mmCIF file of C-alpha atoms in Angstrom:
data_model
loop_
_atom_site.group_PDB
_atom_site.id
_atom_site.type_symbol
_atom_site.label_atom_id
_atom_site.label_comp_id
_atom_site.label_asym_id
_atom_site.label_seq_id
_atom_site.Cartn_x
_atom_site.Cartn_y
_atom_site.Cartn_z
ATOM 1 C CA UNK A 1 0.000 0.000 0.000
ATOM 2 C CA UNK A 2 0.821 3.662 -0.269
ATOM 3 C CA UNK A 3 3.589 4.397 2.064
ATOM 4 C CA UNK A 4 6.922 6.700 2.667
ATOM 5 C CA UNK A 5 10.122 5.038 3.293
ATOM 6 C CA UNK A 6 12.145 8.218 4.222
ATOM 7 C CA UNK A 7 13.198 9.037 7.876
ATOM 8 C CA UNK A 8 13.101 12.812 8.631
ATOM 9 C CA UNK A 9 15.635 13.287 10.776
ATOM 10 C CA UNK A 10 16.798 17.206 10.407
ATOM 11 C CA UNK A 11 19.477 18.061 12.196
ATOM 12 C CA UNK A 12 22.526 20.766 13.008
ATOM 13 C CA UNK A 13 25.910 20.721 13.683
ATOM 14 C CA UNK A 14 26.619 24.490 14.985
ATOM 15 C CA UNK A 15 26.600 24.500 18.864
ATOM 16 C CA UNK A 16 24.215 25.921 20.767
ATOM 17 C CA UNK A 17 21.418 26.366 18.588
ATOM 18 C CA UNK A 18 17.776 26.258 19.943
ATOM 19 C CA UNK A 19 15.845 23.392 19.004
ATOM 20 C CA UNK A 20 11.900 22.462 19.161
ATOM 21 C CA UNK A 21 11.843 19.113 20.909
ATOM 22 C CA UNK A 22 10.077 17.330 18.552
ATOM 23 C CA UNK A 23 6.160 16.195 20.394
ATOM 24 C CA UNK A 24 6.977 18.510 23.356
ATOM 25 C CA UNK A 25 6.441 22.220 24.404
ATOM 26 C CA UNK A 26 9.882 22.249 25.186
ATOM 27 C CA UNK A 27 13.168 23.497 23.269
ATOM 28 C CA UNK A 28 16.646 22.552 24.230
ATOM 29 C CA UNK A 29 20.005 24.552 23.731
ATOM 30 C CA UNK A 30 22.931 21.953 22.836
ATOM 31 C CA UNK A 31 26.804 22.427 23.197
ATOM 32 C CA UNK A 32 29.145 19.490 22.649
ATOM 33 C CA UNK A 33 29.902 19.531 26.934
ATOM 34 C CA UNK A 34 26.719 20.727 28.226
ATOM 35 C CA UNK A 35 22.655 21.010 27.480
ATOM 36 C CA UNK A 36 20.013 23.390 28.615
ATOM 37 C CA UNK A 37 16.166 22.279 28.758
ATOM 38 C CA UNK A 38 13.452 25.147 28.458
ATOM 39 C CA UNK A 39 9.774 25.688 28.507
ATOM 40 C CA UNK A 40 7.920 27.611 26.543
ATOM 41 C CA UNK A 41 8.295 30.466 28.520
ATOM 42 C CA UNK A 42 11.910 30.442 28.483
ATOM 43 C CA UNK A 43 12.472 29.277 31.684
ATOM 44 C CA UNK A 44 15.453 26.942 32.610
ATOM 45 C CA UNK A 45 13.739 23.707 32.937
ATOM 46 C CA UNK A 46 17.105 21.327 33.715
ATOM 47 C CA UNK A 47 20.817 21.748 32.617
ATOM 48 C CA UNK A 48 23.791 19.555 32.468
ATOM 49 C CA UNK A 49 27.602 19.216 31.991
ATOM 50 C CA UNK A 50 28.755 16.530 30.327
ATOM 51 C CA UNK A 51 31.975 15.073 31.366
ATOM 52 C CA UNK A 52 34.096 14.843 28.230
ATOM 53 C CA UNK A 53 37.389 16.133 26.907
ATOM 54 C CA UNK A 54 37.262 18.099 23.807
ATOM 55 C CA UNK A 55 37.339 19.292 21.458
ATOM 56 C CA UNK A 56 34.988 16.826 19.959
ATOM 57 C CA UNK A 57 34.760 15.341 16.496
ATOM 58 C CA UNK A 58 31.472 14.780 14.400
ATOM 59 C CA UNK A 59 29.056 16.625 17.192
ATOM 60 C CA UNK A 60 24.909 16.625 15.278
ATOM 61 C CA UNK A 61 21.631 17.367 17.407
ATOM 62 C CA UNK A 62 19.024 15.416 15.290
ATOM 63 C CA UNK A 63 15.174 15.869 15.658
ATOM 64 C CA UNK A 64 13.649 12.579 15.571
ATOM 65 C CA UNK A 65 9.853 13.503 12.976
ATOM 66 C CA UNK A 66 8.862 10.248 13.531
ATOM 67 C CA UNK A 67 9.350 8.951 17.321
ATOM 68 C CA UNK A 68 9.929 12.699 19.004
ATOM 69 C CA UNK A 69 12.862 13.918 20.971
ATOM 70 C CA UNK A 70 16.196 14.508 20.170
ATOM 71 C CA UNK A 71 19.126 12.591 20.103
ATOM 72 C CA UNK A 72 22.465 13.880 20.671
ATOM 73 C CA UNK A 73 25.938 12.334 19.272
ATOM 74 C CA UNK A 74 29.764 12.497 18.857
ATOM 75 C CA UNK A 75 32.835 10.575 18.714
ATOM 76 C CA UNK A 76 32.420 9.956 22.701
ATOM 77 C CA UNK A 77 28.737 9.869 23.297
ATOM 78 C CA UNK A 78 25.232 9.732 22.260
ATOM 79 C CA UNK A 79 22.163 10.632 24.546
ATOM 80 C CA UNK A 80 18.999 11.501 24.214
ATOM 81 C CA UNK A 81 16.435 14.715 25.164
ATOM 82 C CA UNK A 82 12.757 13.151 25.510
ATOM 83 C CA UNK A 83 9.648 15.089 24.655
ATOM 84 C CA UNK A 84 8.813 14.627 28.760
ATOM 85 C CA UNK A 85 11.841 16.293 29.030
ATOM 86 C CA UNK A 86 13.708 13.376 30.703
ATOM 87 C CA UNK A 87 17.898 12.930 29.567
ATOM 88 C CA UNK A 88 18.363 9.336 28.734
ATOM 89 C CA UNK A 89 21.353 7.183 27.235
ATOM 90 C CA UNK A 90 18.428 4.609 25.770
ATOM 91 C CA UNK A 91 14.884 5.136 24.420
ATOM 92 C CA UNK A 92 13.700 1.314 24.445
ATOM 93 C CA UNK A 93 10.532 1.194 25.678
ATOM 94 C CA UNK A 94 10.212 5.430 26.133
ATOM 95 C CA UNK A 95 9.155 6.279 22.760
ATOM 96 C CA UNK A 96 6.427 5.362 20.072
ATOM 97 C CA UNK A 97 7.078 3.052 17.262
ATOM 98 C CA UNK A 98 8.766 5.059 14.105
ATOM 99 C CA UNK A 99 6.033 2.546 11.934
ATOM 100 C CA UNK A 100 3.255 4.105 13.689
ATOM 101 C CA UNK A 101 4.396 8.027 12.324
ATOM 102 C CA UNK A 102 1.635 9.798 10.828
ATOM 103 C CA UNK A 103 0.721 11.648 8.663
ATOM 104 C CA UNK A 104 3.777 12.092 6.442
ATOM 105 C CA UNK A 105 4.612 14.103 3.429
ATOM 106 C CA UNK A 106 6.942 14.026 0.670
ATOM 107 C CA UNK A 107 7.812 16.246 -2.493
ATOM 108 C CA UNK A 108 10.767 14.085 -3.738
ATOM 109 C CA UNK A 109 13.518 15.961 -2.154
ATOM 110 C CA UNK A 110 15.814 13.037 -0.331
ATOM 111 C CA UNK A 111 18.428 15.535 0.993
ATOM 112 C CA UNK A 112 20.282 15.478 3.976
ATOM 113 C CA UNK A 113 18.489 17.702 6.166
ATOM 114 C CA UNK A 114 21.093 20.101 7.590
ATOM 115 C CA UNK A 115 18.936 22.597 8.965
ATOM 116 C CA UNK A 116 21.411 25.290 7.892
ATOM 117 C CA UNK A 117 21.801 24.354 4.430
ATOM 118 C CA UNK A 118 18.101 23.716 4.232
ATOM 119 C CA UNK A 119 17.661 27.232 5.359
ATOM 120 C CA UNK A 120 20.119 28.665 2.635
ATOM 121 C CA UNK A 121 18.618 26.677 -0.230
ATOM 122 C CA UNK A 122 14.805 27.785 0.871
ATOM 123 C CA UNK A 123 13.607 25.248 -1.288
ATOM 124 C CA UNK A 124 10.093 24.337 0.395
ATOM 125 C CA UNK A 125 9.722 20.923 -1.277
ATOM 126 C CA UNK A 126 12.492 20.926 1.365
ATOM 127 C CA UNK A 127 11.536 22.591 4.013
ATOM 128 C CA UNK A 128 7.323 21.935 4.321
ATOM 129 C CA UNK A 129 7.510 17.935 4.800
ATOM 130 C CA UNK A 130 9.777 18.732 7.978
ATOM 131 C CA UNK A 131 7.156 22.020 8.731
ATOM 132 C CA UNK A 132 4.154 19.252 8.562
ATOM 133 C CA UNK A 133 5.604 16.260 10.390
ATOM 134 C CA UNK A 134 6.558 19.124 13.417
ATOM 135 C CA UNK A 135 3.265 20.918 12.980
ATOM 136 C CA UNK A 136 1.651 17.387 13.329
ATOM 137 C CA UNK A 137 3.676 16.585 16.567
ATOM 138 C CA UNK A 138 2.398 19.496 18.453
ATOM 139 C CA UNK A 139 0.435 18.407 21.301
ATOM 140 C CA UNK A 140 -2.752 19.063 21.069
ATOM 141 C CA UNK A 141 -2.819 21.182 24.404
ATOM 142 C CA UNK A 142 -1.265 24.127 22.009
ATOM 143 C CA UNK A 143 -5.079 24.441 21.058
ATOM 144 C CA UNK A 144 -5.487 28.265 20.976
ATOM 145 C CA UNK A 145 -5.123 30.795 18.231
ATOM 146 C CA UNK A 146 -1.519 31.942 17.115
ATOM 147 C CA UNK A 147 -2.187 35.975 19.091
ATOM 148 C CA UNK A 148 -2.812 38.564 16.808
ATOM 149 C CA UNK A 149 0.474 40.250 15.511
ATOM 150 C CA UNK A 150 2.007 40.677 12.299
ATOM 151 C CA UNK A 151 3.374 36.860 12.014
ATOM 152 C CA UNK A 152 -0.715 36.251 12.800
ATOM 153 C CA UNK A 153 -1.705 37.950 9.670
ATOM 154 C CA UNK A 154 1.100 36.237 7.164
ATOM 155 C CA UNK A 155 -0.683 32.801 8.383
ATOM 156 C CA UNK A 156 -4.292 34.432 7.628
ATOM 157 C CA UNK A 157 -3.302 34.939 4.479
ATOM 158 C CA UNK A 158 -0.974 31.948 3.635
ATOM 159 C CA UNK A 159 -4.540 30.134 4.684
ATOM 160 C CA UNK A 160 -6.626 32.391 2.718
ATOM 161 C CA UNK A 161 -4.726 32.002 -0.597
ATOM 162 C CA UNK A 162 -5.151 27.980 0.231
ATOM 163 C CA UNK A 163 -8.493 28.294 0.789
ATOM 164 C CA UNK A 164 -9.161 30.142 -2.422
ATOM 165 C CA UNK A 165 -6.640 28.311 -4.583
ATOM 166 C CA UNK A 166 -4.624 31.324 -5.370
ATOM 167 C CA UNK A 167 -1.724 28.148 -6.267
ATOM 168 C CA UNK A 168 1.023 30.493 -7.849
ATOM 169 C CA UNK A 169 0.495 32.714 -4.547
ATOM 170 C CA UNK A 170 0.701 29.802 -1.847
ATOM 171 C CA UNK A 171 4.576 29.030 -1.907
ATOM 172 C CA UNK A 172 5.955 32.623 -2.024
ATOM 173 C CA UNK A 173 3.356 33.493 0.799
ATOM 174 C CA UNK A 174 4.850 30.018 2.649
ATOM 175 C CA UNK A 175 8.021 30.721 2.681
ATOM 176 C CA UNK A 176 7.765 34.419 3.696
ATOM 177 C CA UNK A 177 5.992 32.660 6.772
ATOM 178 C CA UNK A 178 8.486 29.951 7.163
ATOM 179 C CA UNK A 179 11.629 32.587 7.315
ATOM 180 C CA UNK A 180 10.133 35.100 9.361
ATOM 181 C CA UNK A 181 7.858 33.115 11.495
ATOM 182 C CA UNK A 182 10.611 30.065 12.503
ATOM 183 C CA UNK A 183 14.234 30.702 13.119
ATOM 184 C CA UNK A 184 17.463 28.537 11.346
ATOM 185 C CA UNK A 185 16.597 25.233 12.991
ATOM 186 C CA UNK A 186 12.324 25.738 13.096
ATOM 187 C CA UNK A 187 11.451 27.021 16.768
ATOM 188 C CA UNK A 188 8.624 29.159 16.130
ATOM 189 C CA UNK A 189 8.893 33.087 17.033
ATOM 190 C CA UNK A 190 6.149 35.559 16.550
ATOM 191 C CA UNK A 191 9.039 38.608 15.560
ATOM 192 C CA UNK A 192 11.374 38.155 12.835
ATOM 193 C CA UNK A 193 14.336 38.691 14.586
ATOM 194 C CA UNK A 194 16.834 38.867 11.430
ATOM 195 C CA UNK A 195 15.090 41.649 10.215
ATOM 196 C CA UNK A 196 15.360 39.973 6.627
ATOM 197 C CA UNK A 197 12.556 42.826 5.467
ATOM 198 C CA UNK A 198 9.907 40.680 5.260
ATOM 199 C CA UNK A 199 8.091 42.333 8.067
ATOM 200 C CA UNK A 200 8.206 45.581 9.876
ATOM 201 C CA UNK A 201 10.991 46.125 11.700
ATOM 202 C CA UNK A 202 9.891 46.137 15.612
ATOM 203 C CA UNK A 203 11.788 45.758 18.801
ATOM 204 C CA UNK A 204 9.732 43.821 21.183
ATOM 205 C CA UNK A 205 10.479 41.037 22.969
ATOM 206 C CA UNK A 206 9.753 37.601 22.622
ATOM 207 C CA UNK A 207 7.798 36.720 25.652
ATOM 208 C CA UNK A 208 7.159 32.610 24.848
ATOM 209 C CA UNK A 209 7.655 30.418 22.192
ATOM 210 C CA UNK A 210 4.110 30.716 19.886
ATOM 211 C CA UNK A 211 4.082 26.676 19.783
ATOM 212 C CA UNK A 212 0.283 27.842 18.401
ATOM 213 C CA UNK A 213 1.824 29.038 15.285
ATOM 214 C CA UNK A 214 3.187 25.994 14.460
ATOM 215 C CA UNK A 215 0.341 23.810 15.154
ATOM 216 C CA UNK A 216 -2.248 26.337 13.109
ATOM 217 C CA UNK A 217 -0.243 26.105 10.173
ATOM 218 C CA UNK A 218 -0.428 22.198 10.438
ATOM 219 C CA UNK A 219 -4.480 22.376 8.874
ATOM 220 C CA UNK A 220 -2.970 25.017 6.209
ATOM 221 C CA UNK A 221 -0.474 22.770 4.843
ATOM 222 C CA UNK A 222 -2.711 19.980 5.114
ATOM 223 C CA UNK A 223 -5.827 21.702 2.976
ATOM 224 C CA UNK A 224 -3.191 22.190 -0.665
ATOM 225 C CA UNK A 225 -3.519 18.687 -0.869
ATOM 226 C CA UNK A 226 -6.470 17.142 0.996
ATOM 227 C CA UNK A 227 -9.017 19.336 2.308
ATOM 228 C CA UNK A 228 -12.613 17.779 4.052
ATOM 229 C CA UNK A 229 -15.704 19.386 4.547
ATOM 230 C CA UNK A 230 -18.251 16.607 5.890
ATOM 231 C CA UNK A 231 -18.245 13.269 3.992
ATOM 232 C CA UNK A 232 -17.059 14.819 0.727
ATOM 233 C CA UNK A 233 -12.898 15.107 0.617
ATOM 234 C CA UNK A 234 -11.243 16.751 -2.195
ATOM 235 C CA UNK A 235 -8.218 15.759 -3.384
ATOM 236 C CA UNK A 236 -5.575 18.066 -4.233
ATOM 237 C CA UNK A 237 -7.437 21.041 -4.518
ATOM 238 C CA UNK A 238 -4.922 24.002 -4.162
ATOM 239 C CA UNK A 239 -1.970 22.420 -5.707
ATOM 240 C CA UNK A 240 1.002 24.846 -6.252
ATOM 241 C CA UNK A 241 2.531 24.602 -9.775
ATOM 242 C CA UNK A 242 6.234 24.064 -7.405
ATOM 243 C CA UNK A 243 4.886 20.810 -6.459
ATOM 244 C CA UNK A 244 4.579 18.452 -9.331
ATOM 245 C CA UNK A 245 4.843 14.960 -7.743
ATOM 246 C CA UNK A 246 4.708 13.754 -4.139
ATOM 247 C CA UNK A 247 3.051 11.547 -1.687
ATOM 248 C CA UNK A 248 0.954 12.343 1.796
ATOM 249 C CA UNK A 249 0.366 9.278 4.359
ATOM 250 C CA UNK A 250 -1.486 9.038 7.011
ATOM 251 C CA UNK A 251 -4.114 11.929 7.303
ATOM 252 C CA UNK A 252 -6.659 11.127 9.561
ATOM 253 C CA UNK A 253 -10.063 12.109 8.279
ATOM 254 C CA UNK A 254 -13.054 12.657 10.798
ATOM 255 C CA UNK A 255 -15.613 10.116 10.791
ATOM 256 C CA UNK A 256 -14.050 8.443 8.235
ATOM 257 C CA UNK A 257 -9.991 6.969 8.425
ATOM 258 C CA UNK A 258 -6.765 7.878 7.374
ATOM 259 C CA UNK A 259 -6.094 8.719 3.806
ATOM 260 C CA UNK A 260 -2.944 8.392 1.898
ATOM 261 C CA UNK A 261 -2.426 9.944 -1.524
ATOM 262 C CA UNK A 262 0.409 9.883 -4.845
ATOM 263 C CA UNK A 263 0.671 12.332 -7.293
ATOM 264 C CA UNK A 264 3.319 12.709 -10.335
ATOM 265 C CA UNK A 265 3.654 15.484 -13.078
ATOM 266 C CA UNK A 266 0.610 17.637 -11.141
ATOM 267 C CA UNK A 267 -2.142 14.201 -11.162
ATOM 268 C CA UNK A 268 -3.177 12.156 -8.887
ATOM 269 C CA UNK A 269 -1.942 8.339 -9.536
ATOM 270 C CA UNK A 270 -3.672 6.891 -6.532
ATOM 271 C CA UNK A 271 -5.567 7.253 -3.261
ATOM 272 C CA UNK A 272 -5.918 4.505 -0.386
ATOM 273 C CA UNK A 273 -8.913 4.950 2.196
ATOM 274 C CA UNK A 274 -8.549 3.218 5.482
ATOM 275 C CA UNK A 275 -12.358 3.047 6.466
ATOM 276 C CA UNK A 276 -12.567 3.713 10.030
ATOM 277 C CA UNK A 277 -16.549 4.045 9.890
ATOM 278 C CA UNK A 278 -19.204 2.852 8.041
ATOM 279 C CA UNK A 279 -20.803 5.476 5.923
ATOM 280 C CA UNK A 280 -20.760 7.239 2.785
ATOM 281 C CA UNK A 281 -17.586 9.156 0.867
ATOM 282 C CA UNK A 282 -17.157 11.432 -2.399
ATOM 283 C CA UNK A 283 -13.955 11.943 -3.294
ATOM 284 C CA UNK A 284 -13.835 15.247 -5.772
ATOM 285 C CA UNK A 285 -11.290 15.309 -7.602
ATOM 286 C CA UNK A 286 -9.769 17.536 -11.254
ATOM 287 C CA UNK A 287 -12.456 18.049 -13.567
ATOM 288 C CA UNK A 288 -10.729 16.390 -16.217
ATOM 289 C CA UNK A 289 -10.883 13.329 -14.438
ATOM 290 C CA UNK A 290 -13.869 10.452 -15.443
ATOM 291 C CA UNK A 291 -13.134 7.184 -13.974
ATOM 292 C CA UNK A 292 -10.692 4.907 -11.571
ATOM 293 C CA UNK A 293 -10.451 1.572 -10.919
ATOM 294 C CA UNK A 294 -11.461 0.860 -7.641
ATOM 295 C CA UNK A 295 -10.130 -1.808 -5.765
ATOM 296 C CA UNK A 296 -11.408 -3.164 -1.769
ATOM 297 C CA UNK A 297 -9.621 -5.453 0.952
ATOM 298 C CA UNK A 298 -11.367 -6.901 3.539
ATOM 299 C CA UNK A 299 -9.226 -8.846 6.260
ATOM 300 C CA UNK A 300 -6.125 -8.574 3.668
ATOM 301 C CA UNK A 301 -7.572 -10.009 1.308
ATOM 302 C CA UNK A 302 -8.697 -8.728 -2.323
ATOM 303 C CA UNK A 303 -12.990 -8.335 -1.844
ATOM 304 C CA UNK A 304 -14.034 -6.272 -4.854
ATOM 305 C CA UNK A 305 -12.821 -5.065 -8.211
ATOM 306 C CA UNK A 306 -14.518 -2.696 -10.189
ATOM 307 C CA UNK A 307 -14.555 0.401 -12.643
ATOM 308 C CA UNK A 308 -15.930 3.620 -10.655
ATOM 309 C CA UNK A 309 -17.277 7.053 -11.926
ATOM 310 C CA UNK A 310 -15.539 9.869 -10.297
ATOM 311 C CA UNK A 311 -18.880 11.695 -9.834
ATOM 312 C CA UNK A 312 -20.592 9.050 -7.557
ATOM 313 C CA UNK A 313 -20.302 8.735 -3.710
ATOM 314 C CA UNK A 314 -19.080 5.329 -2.268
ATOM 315 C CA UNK A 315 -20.508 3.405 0.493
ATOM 316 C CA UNK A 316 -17.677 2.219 2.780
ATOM 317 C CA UNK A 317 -17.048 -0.117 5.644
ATOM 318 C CA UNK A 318 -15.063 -0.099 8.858
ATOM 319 C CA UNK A 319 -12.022 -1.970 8.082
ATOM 320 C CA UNK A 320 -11.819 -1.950 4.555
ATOM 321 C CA UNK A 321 -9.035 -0.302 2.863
ATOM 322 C CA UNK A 322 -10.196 0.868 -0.409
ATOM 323 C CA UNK A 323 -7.413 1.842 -3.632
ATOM 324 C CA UNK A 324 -8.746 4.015 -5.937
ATOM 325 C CA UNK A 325 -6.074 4.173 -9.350
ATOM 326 C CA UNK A 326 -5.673 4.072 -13.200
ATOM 327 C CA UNK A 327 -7.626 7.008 -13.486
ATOM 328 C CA UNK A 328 -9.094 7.727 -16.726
ATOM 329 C CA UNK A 329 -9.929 11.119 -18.127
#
């Protein structure tokens, strides 16, 4: 079935930087002899020495998109930085399983992802799989609306132009957000503190880590390529001209399952349905498009096989996985 075989795993190698613990409120600082844990609020949560004689060779801070936490390495060590903010020199048994990460996305770029290099190249086939899979690891006690300031109103209209499919306006408008709304290695901000000219210059402070921003922009992202409204789910319906092929896992879909999707040269190839509930489905996709085969599996095992109009609903049953390809114009 549809899946993605890439880890994201971004990481940096420059000391000290500030990093979002990945399914945590919490960002660490990281030096090769010593760690600080904060909260959202900037307070001093823990900190630590570590006993080691430098200066160390091949020192990384990775972010771990699929399990959470980060994990910490060089010549002479390797530890870990748990999203319960707990320092640990194993995971077994701490974390979730990697094979359970979802929802996933991927725009063909199979990079190494050095935040700082990822930040120079400002490609966002890069940069928005990593910006989804963090924005999906938010807890969901960030539930609150990103405050009104000037970072609030590039996300109103990054959502707006997604909303009404203004697609050769979305990924300028993104990555304005993404450089003045997240700093080199992602931790959200509210001020663009490199005063890159993107927004007014202002001098206030930054009084706690807008984890909201991150998590709002986690429903924009998701709506350019699946967006719901009831039982009818339309498939990528604000698709930027920038992203010609990819794949999205995963996406839970209420009152009905988890929806995975592949597209190549802008059209959809195919779309598996993971029925979670019985009831009724229209999938809306391009106008151009007529028919699909439509294949069903029932206890892993092939149940149906059929040709399917694109303009009728679908009845579907909990725990069937329905494959809808070979589309036909």
């Amino acid at each position: 079935m549809i899946d993605i075989m890439q880890y994201f795993k971004p990481y940096t190698i420059v000391p000290g930087q500030k990093l979002l613990i990945p399914g945590s409120l919490l960002y660490a600082q990281v030096f090769p002899a010593f760690w600080r844990l904060f909260s959202s609020e900037h307070e001093v949560l823990n900190e630590e020495a570590v006993e080691v004689q430098g200066p160390l060779k091949r020192f990384a801070v990775f972010q771990d998109l699929h399990r959470g936490g980060l994990t910490v390495t060089s010549e002479s060590y390797k530890y870990y930085l748990l999203p319960s903010g707990e320092c640990t020199n194993s995971v077994k048994g701490k974390l979730p399983s990697a094979k359970k990460a979802g929802p996933l996305l991927s725009l063909g770029v199979h990079k190494h992802a050095d935040w700082q290099k990822v930040r120079r190249r400002r490609d966002l086939k890069e940069i928005l799989p990593l910006w989804f899979r963090l924005a999906a690891m938010v807890p969901e006690s960030c539930r609150k609306t990103t405050e009104i300031s000037i970072i609030g109103e590039v996300l109103k209209t990054a959502h707006h132009k997604v909303i009404e499919k203004h697609t050769t306006e979305i990924v300028p408008t993104l990555l304005s957000l993404a450089l003045a709304g997240f700093s080199d290695c992602f931790l959200p901000r509210i001020y663009d503190e490199e005063y890159q000219g993107i927004l007014p210059c202002s001098a206030h402070e930054q009084k706690s880590v807008p984890f909201s921003l991150l998590y709002d922009s986690f429903a924009i992202i998701k709506d350019i390529f699946v967006r719901q409204e009831g039982q009818c789910v339309d498939i990528l319906p604000a698709l930027p001209p920038e992203f010609p092929c990819g794949r999205l896992v995963n996406v839970a879909l209420c009152n009905l399952g988890t929806l995975s999707i592949v597209w190549t040269k802008k059209t959809i190839r195919q779309v598996e349905l993971n029925a979670e509930h019985n009831g009724e489905v229209f999938l809306k996709f391009c106008s151009s498009l007529s028919s699909a085969r439509l294949r069903e599996w029932s206890q892993r095992s092939l149940s149906g096989l059929r040709r399917l109009s694109l303009r009728e609903s679908l009845e579907i049953k909990a725990g069937t996985t329905y494959l809808w390809d070979c589309f036909h114009k």
